[in-house]
CSV table of C-alpha atoms and ligand atoms in Angstrom, one decimal:
chain,number,residue,atom,x,y,z
A,1,MET,CA,0.0,0.0,0.0
A,2,GLN,CA,1.5,3.3,-1.1
A,3,THR,CA,2.0,5.4,2.0
A,4,VAL,CA,0.9,9.0,1.4
A,5,VAL,CA,3.7,11.3,2.4
A,6,ASP,CA,2.5,14.7,3.8
A,7,PRO,CA,3.7,17.8,1.9
A,8,LYS,CA,5.9,19.0,4.7
A,9,THR,CA,7.8,15.7,5.1
A,10,LEU,CA,8.3,15.5,1.3
A,11,LEU,CA,9.5,19.1,1.1
A,12,LEU,CA,11.9,18.6,4.1
A,13,LYS,CA,13.3,15.5,2.4
A,14,ARG,CA,13.9,17.4,-0.9
A,15,ILE,CA,15.6,20.2,1.0
A,16,GLU,CA,17.7,17.7,2.9
A,17,ASP,CA,18.8,15.7,-0.1
A,18,LYS,CA,19.1,18.8,-2.3
A,19,THR,CA,16.6,17.6,-4.9
A,20,ALA,CA,14.5,20.6,-4.1
A,21,VAL,CA,14.3,23.0,-7.0
A,22,VAL,CA,14.8,26.6,-5.8
A,23,GLY,CA,13.1,29.6,-7.4
A,24,VAL,CA,14.4,33.1,-6.9
A,25,VAL,CA,12.1,36.0,-7.9
A,26,GLY,CA,14.1,39.1,-8.5
A,27,MET,CA,17.7,38.5,-9.7
A,28,GLY,CA,19.2,41.7,-8.4
A,29,TYR,CA,21.9,42.4,-5.8
A,30,VAL,CA,20.1,40.1,-3.4
A,31,GLY,CA,18.6,37.4,-5.7
A,32,LEU,CA,21.6,36.6,-7.9
A,33,PRO,CA,24.1,36.1,-5.1
A,34,PHE,CA,21.6,33.9,-3.2
A,35,ALA,CA,20.9,31.8,-6.4
A,36,VAL,CA,24.7,31.2,-6.8
A,37,GLU,CA,25.1,30.1,-3.1
A,38,LYS,CA,22.2,27.7,-3.5
A,39,ALA,CA,23.4,26.3,-6.8
A,40,LYS,CA,27.0,26.0,-5.4
A,41,VAL,CA,25.8,23.3,-2.9
A,42,GLY,CA,23.9,21.5,-5.6
A,43,TYR,CA,20.4,22.8,-5.7
A,44,ARG,CA,18.9,23.4,-9.2
A,45,VAL,CA,17.9,27.1,-9.2
A,46,VAL,CA,15.5,28.9,-11.5
A,47,GLY,CA,15.7,32.7,-11.5
A,48,ILE,CA,12.5,34.6,-12.4
A,49,ASP,CA,13.0,38.2,-13.4
A,50,ARG,CA,10.8,40.7,-15.3
A,51,SER,CA,13.9,41.9,-17.2
A,52,ALA,CA,14.4,39.8,-20.4
A,53,LYS,CA,17.9,41.3,-20.6
A,54,ARG,CA,18.8,40.0,-17.2
A,55,VAL,CA,17.3,36.6,-18.0
A,56,GLU,CA,19.3,36.4,-21.2
A,57,MET,CA,22.5,37.4,-19.5
A,58,ILE,CA,22.0,34.8,-16.8
A,59,ASN,CA,21.2,32.0,-19.3
A,60,GLN,CA,24.4,33.0,-21.2
A,61,GLY,CA,26.4,32.8,-18.0
A,62,HIS,CA,27.1,36.6,-18.0
A,63,ASN,CA,27.3,38.1,-14.5
A,64,TYR,CA,26.1,41.6,-13.8
A,65,ILE,CA,26.3,41.8,-10.0
A,66,GLY,CA,29.6,42.9,-8.4
A,67,ASP,CA,29.3,40.6,-5.4
A,68,VAL,CA,29.1,37.5,-7.7
A,69,LYS,CA,32.2,36.0,-9.2
A,70,ASP,CA,31.8,35.9,-13.0
A,71,GLU,CA,33.3,32.4,-13.2
A,72,ASP,CA,30.9,31.0,-10.5
A,73,LEU,CA,27.9,32.1,-12.5
A,74,ARG,CA,29.3,30.9,-15.8
A,75,GLU,CA,30.2,27.4,-14.4
A,76,LEU,CA,26.9,27.0,-12.6
A,77,VAL,CA,24.9,27.9,-15.7
A,78,ALA,CA,27.0,25.6,-17.8
A,79,GLN,CA,26.3,22.8,-15.3
A,80,GLY,CA,22.6,23.4,-15.7
A,81,LEU,CA,22.3,24.4,-12.0
A,82,ILE,CA,21.1,27.9,-12.7
A,83,ARG,CA,18.8,29.1,-15.4
A,84,ALA,CA,16.4,32.1,-15.6
A,85,THR,CA,13.0,32.9,-17.1
A,86,THR,CA,10.6,35.9,-17.2
A,87,GLY,CA,7.5,33.8,-16.6
A,88,PHE,CA,5.9,32.2,-13.6
A,89,GLU,CA,4.8,29.0,-15.5
A,90,VAL,CA,7.8,27.4,-14.0
A,91,VAL,CA,6.4,27.7,-10.4
A,92,PRO,CA,4.9,24.2,-10.2
A,93,GLU,CA,8.4,22.8,-10.8
A,94,LEU,CA,9.7,24.7,-7.8
A,95,ASP,CA,9.8,23.4,-4.2
A,96,VAL,CA,10.9,26.8,-2.7
A,97,VAL,CA,10.2,30.3,-4.0
A,98,VAL,CA,12.4,33.1,-2.6
A,99,ILE,CA,11.2,36.6,-3.3
A,100,ALA,CA,13.7,39.4,-3.5
A,101,VAL,CA,12.0,42.2,-5.4
A,102,PRO,CA,12.2,45.9,-4.7
A,103,THR,CA,10.1,47.6,-2.0
A,104,PRO,CA,10.3,51.2,-2.9
A,105,LEU,CA,8.4,54.2,-1.5
A,106,THR,CA,6.0,56.6,-3.4
A,107,LYS,CA,7.0,60.2,-3.6
A,108,ASN,CA,5.0,60.8,-0.3
A,109,LEU,CA,7.1,58.2,1.5
A,110,VAL,CA,4.3,55.6,1.4
A,111,PRO,CA,5.3,51.9,1.0
A,112,ASP,CA,4.8,50.7,-2.5
A,113,LEU,CA,4.2,46.9,-2.4
A,114,GLN,CA,3.2,46.6,-6.1
A,115,TYR,CA,6.1,44.3,-6.9
A,116,VAL,CA,5.6,42.0,-3.8
A,117,GLU,CA,1.8,41.8,-4.4
A,118,GLY,CA,2.2,41.3,-8.2
A,119,VAL,CA,4.7,38.5,-7.7
A,120,THR,CA,2.6,36.9,-4.9
A,121,ARG,CA,-0.4,36.9,-7.2
A,122,GLU,CA,1.5,35.2,-9.9
A,123,ILE,CA,2.8,32.5,-7.5
A,124,ALA,CA,-0.7,31.9,-6.2
A,125,ARG,CA,-1.8,31.1,-9.7
A,126,TYR,CA,0.6,28.2,-9.8
A,127,LEU,CA,0.9,27.3,-6.1
A,128,ARG,CA,0.8,23.5,-5.3
A,129,PRO,CA,1.1,21.4,-2.1
A,130,GLY,CA,4.6,21.1,-0.8
A,131,GLN,CA,6.0,24.5,-1.5
A,132,LEU,CA,7.7,27.1,0.7
A,133,VAL,CA,7.4,30.8,-0.2
A,134,SER,CA,9.9,33.1,1.6
A,135,LEU,CA,9.9,36.9,1.3
A,136,GLU,CA,13.4,38.5,1.6
A,137,SER,CA,12.5,42.0,0.6
A,138,THR,CA,12.6,44.6,3.4
A,139,THR,CA,9.1,45.7,4.4
A,140,TYR,CA,6.9,46.7,7.3
A,141,PRO,CA,6.1,44.2,10.0
A,142,GLY,CA,2.9,42.4,8.9
A,143,THR,CA,3.4,42.3,5.2
A,144,THR,CA,4.0,38.5,4.9
A,145,GLU,CA,1.1,37.5,7.0
A,146,GLU,CA,-1.4,40.3,6.2
A,147,VAL,CA,-0.7,40.9,2.5
A,148,MET,CA,0.9,37.8,1.1
A,149,LEU,CA,-1.0,35.1,3.0
A,150,PRO,CA,-4.5,36.1,1.8
A,151,ILE,CA,-3.3,36.2,-1.8
A,152,LEU,CA,-1.7,32.8,-1.5
A,153,GLU,CA,-4.8,31.3,0.2
A,154,GLN,CA,-6.9,32.3,-2.9
A,155,SER,CA,-5.3,29.2,-4.4
A,156,GLY,CA,-7.5,27.2,-2.1
A,157,LEU,CA,-4.4,25.6,-0.5
A,158,LYS,CA,-4.0,25.6,3.2
A,159,LEU,CA,-1.1,27.3,5.1
A,160,ASN,CA,1.1,24.8,7.0
A,161,GLN,CA,-0.7,21.9,5.5
A,162,ASP,CA,-0.2,22.4,1.8
A,163,PHE,CA,2.2,25.3,1.6
A,164,PHE,CA,4.6,27.1,3.9
A,165,LEU,CA,5.2,30.9,4.3
A,166,ALA,CA,8.2,32.7,5.8
A,167,HIS,CA,10.1,36.0,6.0
A,168,SER,CA,13.9,36.0,6.0
A,169,PRO,CA,15.1,39.5,5.5
A,170,GLU,CA,18.1,40.0,3.1
A,171,ARG,CA,21.2,41.3,4.8
A,172,VAL,CA,23.4,42.2,1.9
A,173,ASP,CA,26.0,45.0,2.2
A,174,PRO,CA,26.7,45.7,-1.4
A,175,GLY,CA,30.5,45.7,-2.1
A,176,ASN,CA,31.3,44.1,1.3
A,177,ALA,CA,33.9,41.4,0.4
A,178,ARG,CA,34.1,40.1,4.0
A,179,TYR,CA,30.4,39.4,4.7
A,180,THR,CA,28.7,37.4,1.9
A,181,THR,CA,25.3,35.7,1.5
A,182,LYS,CA,26.9,32.5,3.0
A,183,ASN,CA,28.5,33.9,6.2
A,184,THR,CA,26.1,36.6,7.2
A,185,ASN,CA,23.8,35.5,10.0
A,186,LYS,CA,20.3,35.1,8.6
A,187,VAL,CA,17.1,35.8,10.6
A,188,VAL,CA,14.2,33.6,9.7
A,189,GLY,CA,10.5,33.9,10.8
A,190,GLY,CA,7.7,31.6,9.8
A,191,VAL,CA,3.9,32.2,9.6
A,192,GLY,CA,3.3,29.3,12.1
A,193,PRO,CA,5.7,26.7,13.5
A,194,GLU,CA,5.6,24.3,10.5
A,195,SER,CA,6.6,27.2,8.1
A,196,LEU,CA,9.4,28.1,10.5
A,197,GLU,CA,10.7,24.5,10.6
A,198,VAL,CA,10.8,24.3,6.8
A,199,ALA,CA,12.3,27.7,6.3
A,200,VAL,CA,15.1,27.1,8.9
A,201,ALA,CA,15.9,23.7,7.2
A,202,PHE,CA,16.1,25.5,3.8
A,203,TYR,CA,18.3,28.4,4.9
A,204,SER,CA,20.5,26.2,7.1
A,205,LYS,CA,21.7,24.3,4.0
A,206,THR,CA,23.7,27.2,2.7
A,207,ILE,CA,24.0,29.8,5.4
A,208,ASP,CA,26.4,29.3,8.3
A,209,HIS,CA,24.2,30.7,11.0
A,210,VAL,CA,20.4,30.9,10.9
A,211,VAL,CA,18.6,32.9,13.6
A,212,PRO,CA,15.0,31.7,14.1
A,213,VAL,CA,12.5,34.2,15.5
A,214,SER,CA,8.9,33.6,16.7
A,215,SER,CA,7.1,35.0,13.7
A,216,ALA,CA,7.4,36.5,10.2
A,217,LYS,CA,6.4,39.8,11.7
A,218,ALA,CA,9.2,39.7,14.2
A,219,ALA,CA,11.7,39.0,11.3
A,220,GLU,CA,10.3,41.9,9.4
A,221,MET,CA,10.7,44.2,12.4
A,222,VAL,CA,14.3,43.0,12.9
A,223,LYS,CA,15.3,44.2,9.4
A,224,VAL,CA,13.6,47.6,9.5
A,225,PHE,CA,15.2,48.1,12.9
A,226,GLU,CA,18.6,47.4,11.4
A,227,ASN,CA,18.2,50.0,8.7
A,228,THR,CA,16.6,52.5,11.1
A,229,PHE,CA,19.6,52.0,13.4
A,230,ARG,CA,21.8,53.1,10.5
A,231,ALA,CA,19.6,55.9,9.3
A,232,VAL,CA,19.3,57.4,12.8
A,233,ASN,CA,23.1,57.2,13.5
A,234,ILE,CA,24.0,58.7,10.1
A,235,ALA,CA,21.5,61.5,10.8
A,236,LEU,CA,23.1,62.1,14.2
A,237,VAL,CA,26.5,62.7,12.7
A,238,ASN,CA,25.0,64.7,9.9
A,239,GLU,CA,23.2,66.9,12.4
A,240,LEU,CA,26.5,67.3,14.3
A,241,THR,CA,28.0,68.5,11.0
A,242,LEU,CA,25.4,71.2,10.6
A,243,LEU,CA,26.1,72.4,14.1
A,244,CYS,CA,29.9,72.2,13.8
A,245,ASP,CA,29.7,74.2,10.7
A,246,ARG,CA,28.1,77.0,12.7
A,247,MET,CA,30.5,76.6,15.6
A,248,ASP,CA,33.5,76.6,13.2
A,249,LEU,CA,34.5,73.2,14.5
A,250,ASN,CA,35.9,70.4,12.3
A,251,VAL,CA,33.3,67.6,12.7
A,252,TRP,CA,35.7,65.0,11.2
A,253,GLU,CA,38.3,65.8,13.9
A,254,VAL,CA,35.6,65.6,16.6
A,255,LEU,CA,34.3,62.3,15.2
A,256,ASP,CA,37.7,60.7,14.7
A,257,ALA,CA,38.5,61.6,18.4
A,258,ALA,CA,35.2,60.3,19.6
A,259,PHE,CA,35.7,57.0,17.8
A,260,THR,CA,38.9,56.4,19.7
A,261,LYS,CA,36.6,55.5,22.6
A,262,PRO,CA,37.2,51.7,22.8
A,263,PHE,CA,33.7,50.8,23.9
A,264,GLY,CA,30.1,52.0,23.6
A,265,ILE,CA,30.4,53.8,20.3
A,266,MET,CA,30.4,52.9,16.6
A,267,PRO,CA,31.8,54.9,13.7
A,268,PHE,CA,29.4,56.7,11.4
A,269,TYR,CA,30.4,59.6,9.2
A,270,PRO,CA,28.6,62.6,7.6
A,271,GLY,CA,28.2,62.9,3.9
A,272,PRO,CA,26.3,64.8,1.2
A,273,GLY,CA,23.2,62.7,2.0
A,274,VAL,CA,22.1,59.1,2.2
A,275,GLY,CA,21.6,57.0,-0.9
A,276,GLY,CA,21.0,53.4,-1.9
A,277,HIS,CA,17.8,51.4,-2.0
A,278,CYS,CA,17.6,50.7,1.7
A,279,ILE,CA,18.6,53.3,4.2
A,280,PRO,CA,16.7,56.3,2.8
A,281,LEU,CA,13.6,54.1,2.2
A,282,ASP,CA,13.1,51.2,4.5
A,283,PRO,CA,12.7,53.0,7.9
A,284,HIS,CA,9.7,54.8,6.4
A,285,TYR,CA,8.0,51.5,6.0
A,286,LEU,CA,8.0,51.2,9.8
A,287,GLU,CA,7.0,54.9,10.2
A,288,TRP,CA,4.0,54.3,8.0
A,289,LYS,CA,2.9,51.1,9.7
A,290,ALA,CA,3.3,52.6,13.2
A,291,LYS,CA,0.6,55.2,12.4
A,292,GLU,CA,-1.9,52.3,12.2
A,293,TYR,CA,-1.2,51.9,16.0
A,294,ASN,CA,-1.5,55.6,16.6
A,295,PHE,CA,2.3,55.8,17.1
A,296,ASN,CA,4.7,58.4,15.7
A,297,THR,CA,8.2,57.1,15.1
A,298,HIS,CA,10.0,60.4,15.8
A,299,PHE,CA,13.5,59.1,15.3
A,300,ILE,CA,12.7,57.8,11.8
A,301,ASN,CA,11.0,60.9,10.8
A,302,LEU,CA,13.7,63.2,12.1
A,303,ALA,CA,16.5,61.1,10.7
A,304,GLY,CA,14.9,61.2,7.2
A,305,GLU,CA,14.5,64.9,7.5
A,306,ILE,CA,18.1,65.6,8.4
A,307,ASN,CA,19.6,63.1,5.9
A,308,ARG,CA,17.4,64.6,3.1
A,309,LYS,CA,18.7,68.1,4.1
A,310,MET,CA,22.4,67.2,3.4
A,311,PRO,CA,22.4,67.7,-0.4
A,312,GLU,CA,21.1,71.3,0.1
A,313,PHE,CA,23.6,71.9,2.9
A,314,THR,CA,26.4,70.7,0.6
A,315,VAL,CA,25.4,73.1,-2.1
A,316,ASP,CA,25.1,76.0,0.4
A,317,LYS,CA,28.6,75.2,1.6
A,318,ALA,CA,29.8,75.1,-2.0
A,319,ALA,CA,28.3,78.5,-2.6
A,320,ARG,CA,30.1,79.9,0.5
A,321,VAL,CA,33.4,78.4,-0.6
A,322,LEU,CA,33.1,79.9,-4.1
A,323,SER,CA,32.2,83.3,-2.8
A,324,GLN,CA,35.3,83.2,-0.5
A,325,HIS,CA,37.2,82.8,-3.7
A,326,GLY,CA,35.4,85.7,-5.3
A,327,LYS,CA,33.2,83.5,-7.5
A,328,PRO,CA,29.4,83.4,-7.4
A,329,LEU,CA,27.8,80.0,-7.8
A,330,GLN,CA,25.9,81.3,-10.8
A,331,GLY,CA,28.1,80.4,-13.8
A,332,ALA,CA,30.8,78.6,-11.7
A,333,LYS,CA,32.4,75.6,-13.3
A,334,VAL,CA,31.9,72.7,-10.8
A,335,VAL,CA,33.2,69.1,-11.1
A,336,LEU,CA,31.6,66.4,-8.9
A,337,LEU,CA,33.8,63.5,-8.1
A,338,GLY,CA,31.6,60.4,-7.6
A,339,MET,CA,27.9,59.8,-8.4
A,340,ALA,CA,27.6,56.3,-6.9
A,341,TYR,CA,25.7,56.3,-3.6
A,342,LYS,CA,28.7,55.0,-1.7
A,343,ALA,CA,32.3,54.2,-2.4
A,344,ASN,CA,33.7,51.5,-4.7
A,345,LEU,CA,30.5,50.3,-6.3
A,346,ASP,CA,28.6,51.1,-9.5
A,347,ASP,CA,25.1,51.8,-8.0
A,348,TYR,CA,23.8,55.3,-8.0
A,349,ARG,CA,20.2,54.6,-6.9
A,350,GLU,CA,18.9,57.4,-4.7
A,351,SER,CA,22.5,58.8,-4.7
A,352,PRO,CA,22.8,62.1,-2.9
A,353,ALA,CA,25.3,63.2,-5.6
A,354,ILE,CA,22.4,63.3,-8.1
A,355,GLU,CA,20.5,65.8,-5.8
A,356,VAL,CA,23.7,67.9,-5.4
A,357,PHE,CA,24.2,67.9,-9.2
A,358,LYS,CA,20.6,69.1,-9.8
A,359,LEU,CA,20.7,71.7,-7.0
A,360,LEU,CA,23.9,73.2,-8.4
A,361,GLN,CA,22.4,73.3,-11.9
A,362,LYS,CA,19.3,75.0,-10.5
A,363,ARG,CA,21.5,77.7,-8.9
A,364,GLY,CA,23.2,78.4,-12.2
A,365,ALA,CA,26.4,76.4,-12.0
A,366,GLU,CA,27.9,74.6,-14.9
A,367,VAL,CA,28.2,71.0,-13.6
A,368,VAL,CA,29.9,67.9,-14.8
A,369,PHE,CA,30.8,64.7,-13.0
A,370,HIS,CA,33.5,62.1,-13.1
A,371,ASP,CA,32.9,58.6,-11.8
A,372,SER,CA,34.5,55.6,-13.6
A,373,TRP,CA,32.1,53.3,-11.7
A,374,THR,CA,29.1,55.0,-13.1
A,375,PRO,CA,29.9,56.1,-16.7
A,376,HIS,CA,26.2,57.0,-17.4
A,377,VAL,CA,23.7,58.3,-14.9
A,378,GLU,CA,19.9,58.4,-15.5
A,379,GLU,CA,17.8,58.9,-12.5
A,380,HIS,CA,15.4,61.4,-10.9
A,381,GLY,CA,15.4,63.5,-14.1
A,382,LEU,CA,19.2,63.7,-14.4
A,383,VAL,CA,20.8,62.2,-17.5
A,384,ALA,CA,24.5,62.7,-17.7
A,385,ASP,CA,27.7,60.9,-18.7
A,386,SER,CA,31.0,60.8,-16.7
A,387,VAL,CA,33.7,63.1,-18.1
A,388,GLU,CA,37.4,62.2,-18.2
A,389,LEU,CA,39.4,63.4,-15.2
A,390,THR,CA,42.0,65.4,-17.1
A,391,ASP,CA,44.4,67.9,-15.7
A,392,GLU,CA,42.6,70.6,-17.7
A,393,LEU,CA,39.2,69.7,-16.2
A,394,LEU,CA,40.6,70.1,-12.7
A,395,GLN,CA,42.6,73.2,-13.5
A,396,ASN,CA,39.7,75.0,-15.2
A,397,ALA,CA,37.2,74.1,-12.5
A,398,ASP,CA,36.2,76.8,-10.0
A,399,LEU,CA,35.3,74.1,-7.5
A,400,VAL,CA,35.7,70.3,-7.2
A,401,ILE,CA,33.3,68.6,-4.9
A,402,ILE,CA,34.2,65.0,-3.7
A,403,THR,CA,30.8,63.4,-3.4
A,404,THR,CA,31.8,59.7,-3.3
A,405,ASN,CA,35.2,58.6,-1.9
A,406,HIS,CA,36.0,55.9,-4.4
A,407,LYS,CA,39.4,54.2,-3.9
A,408,ASN,CA,40.3,54.5,-7.6
A,409,VAL,CA,40.8,58.3,-7.6
A,410,ASP,CA,44.2,59.9,-6.9
A,411,TYR,CA,43.1,62.6,-4.4
A,412,ALA,CA,46.6,64.0,-4.1
A,413,ARG,CA,46.5,64.8,-7.8
A,414,VAL,CA,43.0,66.2,-7.5
A,415,VAL,CA,44.1,68.5,-4.7
A,416,ALA,CA,47.4,69.5,-6.5
A,417,LEU,CA,45.6,70.5,-9.7
A,418,SER,CA,42.4,72.0,-8.3
A,419,LYS,CA,41.8,75.6,-7.2
A,420,VAL,CA,39.6,74.5,-4.3
A,421,VAL,CA,38.1,71.2,-3.2
A,422,LEU,CA,35.0,70.7,-1.1
A,423,ASP,CA,35.4,67.2,0.4
A,424,THR,CA,32.1,65.8,1.7
A,425,ARG,CA,33.6,62.3,2.5
A,426,TYR,CA,37.0,63.2,4.0
A,427,ALA,CA,38.6,61.4,1.0
A,428,THR,CA,41.6,63.7,1.4
A,429,ARG,CA,42.3,62.5,4.9
A,430,GLY,CA,46.0,62.7,5.5
A,431,LEU,CA,46.7,65.2,2.7
A,432,LYS,CA,48.2,68.5,3.9
A,433,ALA,CA,46.6,71.1,1.6
A,434,ASP,CA,45.2,74.6,2.2
A,435,ASN,CA,42.8,74.4,-0.7
A,436,VAL,CA,40.6,71.6,0.8
A,437,VAL,CA,37.4,72.5,2.7
A,438,LEU,CA,35.7,69.7,4.6
A,439,LEU,CA,32.0,69.3,4.8
B,501,LIG,N1,26.4,56.6,4.8
B,501,LIG,C1,26.8,57.7,5.4
B,501,LIG,N2,27.5,57.6,6.6
B,501,LIG,C2,27.8,56.4,7.2
B,501,LIG,C3,27.3,55.2,6.5
B,501,LIG,C4,26.6,55.3,5.4
B,501,LIG,O1,26.6,58.8,4.9
B,501,LIG,O2,28.4,56.4,8.2
B,501,LIG,C5,25.7,56.7,3.6
B,501,LIG,C6,26.3,55.9,2.4
B,501,LIG,O3,27.3,56.8,1.8
B,501,LIG,C7,25.2,55.6,1.5
B,501,LIG,C8,24.0,55.4,2.5
B,501,LIG,O4,24.4,56.0,3.7
B,501,LIG,O5,24.8,56.6,0.7
B,501,LIG,C9,23.7,53.9,2.8
B,501,LIG,O6,24.9,53.2,3.1
B,501,LIG,P1,24.9,51.8,3.9
B,501,LIG,O7,26.2,51.1,3.7
B,501,LIG,O8,24.5,52.1,5.3
B,501,LIG,O9,23.7,51.1,3.2
B,501,LIG,P2,23.6,50.1,1.9
B,501,LIG,O10,22.3,50.4,1.3
B,501,LIG,O11,24.8,50.1,1.0
B,501,LIG,O12,23.7,48.7,2.5
B,501,LIG,C10,22.9,48.5,3.6
B,501,LIG,C11,23.6,47.5,4.5
B,501,LIG,N3,24.9,48.2,4.9
B,501,LIG,C12,25.5,48.0,6.1
B,501,LIG,O13,25.0,47.4,7.0
B,501,LIG,C13,26.9,48.6,6.2
B,501,LIG,C14,22.6,47.2,5.5
B,501,LIG,O14,22.2,48.4,6.1
B,501,LIG,C15,21.5,46.4,4.8
B,501,LIG,O15,21.8,45.0,5.0
B,501,LIG,C16,21.4,46.7,3.4
B,501,LIG,O16,21.6,48.0,3.2
B,501,LIG,C17,20.0,46.4,2.9
B,501,LIG,O17,19.8,45.8,1.9
B,501,LIG,O18,19.0,46.8,3.6
């Protein structure tokens, strides 16, 4: 007599013996590294991405994410362990579906779950018994259970009997060579104990340390707290910068000295603003949800306000520096060094340098940028190409603003050839020069 194996037992077995087929929806800076880690230990992985270009690049073994080794992707695709598609028809073949799609904000800082909801609806169309769905996108506490579960249950399947649902927030620090998908502790929360059991079993197969928590909601809160922690502490040093500017104190000297304290402090540094697809956005997911509980998250609101003020402060300081050299901002030749949102990577999403560029233009300056990491920028209404960093460019500029402290720039040369440099990242640390003004 054929014994009927319940969906959870079968799924756990497939996870254990690596016959489980893993789907990854959203093959970006989270999804692709995750797919590679899963395939490396022998799982067959199918990437689902709405970009036909990305799908084609993956199927040809061409890598496009800095944190992934080109040869790893090439070999895993050649071995048939990774492939990609734009459609969801493949979902019935999958045993696990990991979702790593963007969770942006609208212009009014309201969560925009269109991608999470759209993907969940597609998965629900093809959902079958024995599948685990895990959301990795950063979102407000409650999304997995309150938004995704009802959509998935429209399939008629029952949670924790037929399918399993979890939240395991991505913890990727783009460009961080030390902490990778494999060795970064991973928080996992299930919608119910069975979902937690299955999700822990799944993540434990490729991640060194899995941290189970009591619910998907708790896991969601963990991640928004992590990003809020960073946003608030960055805002703290940015606020200190605004005050030190008024008090004629060098905030970088103050912070360097403060961070010599061997305990109870953690280095954060000011900048021209806060970019990327996480820190400027994710905390506002919590701020929005908290209102449902008649609760104002003052720190999140204030941090966002201060961080969003920094591009304008940077341009005001640039105007002051120019006027001290007898030049109005109107008509001044300004060169921005760096458009990426942070050093040594090619991502310029929400980059503060874009805001600085546009504000300078608005006030009549002639602005160009140099950034070999981002040869072409097209975001928030700015379309511009990086110019070559020639001696003439530096010598003819009325002001050079260092907006991103990439390692691949010779700052001694920049300082030597420029009339005056406004350094918003302390990239000129250690250079003795009287033509450098720090933010
Ligand atoms: N920034 C400062 N001062 C600082 C640190 C950062 O101005 O002291 C700026 C950066 O220049 C950048 C922005 O803040 O424009 C965000 O930088 P970030 O490194 O804090 O954030 P991401 O988006 O590159 O990566 C972060 C992860 N980074 C770290 O933990 C170091 C982490 O917060 C999340 O795991 C990840 O986003 C995510 O995906 O949420």
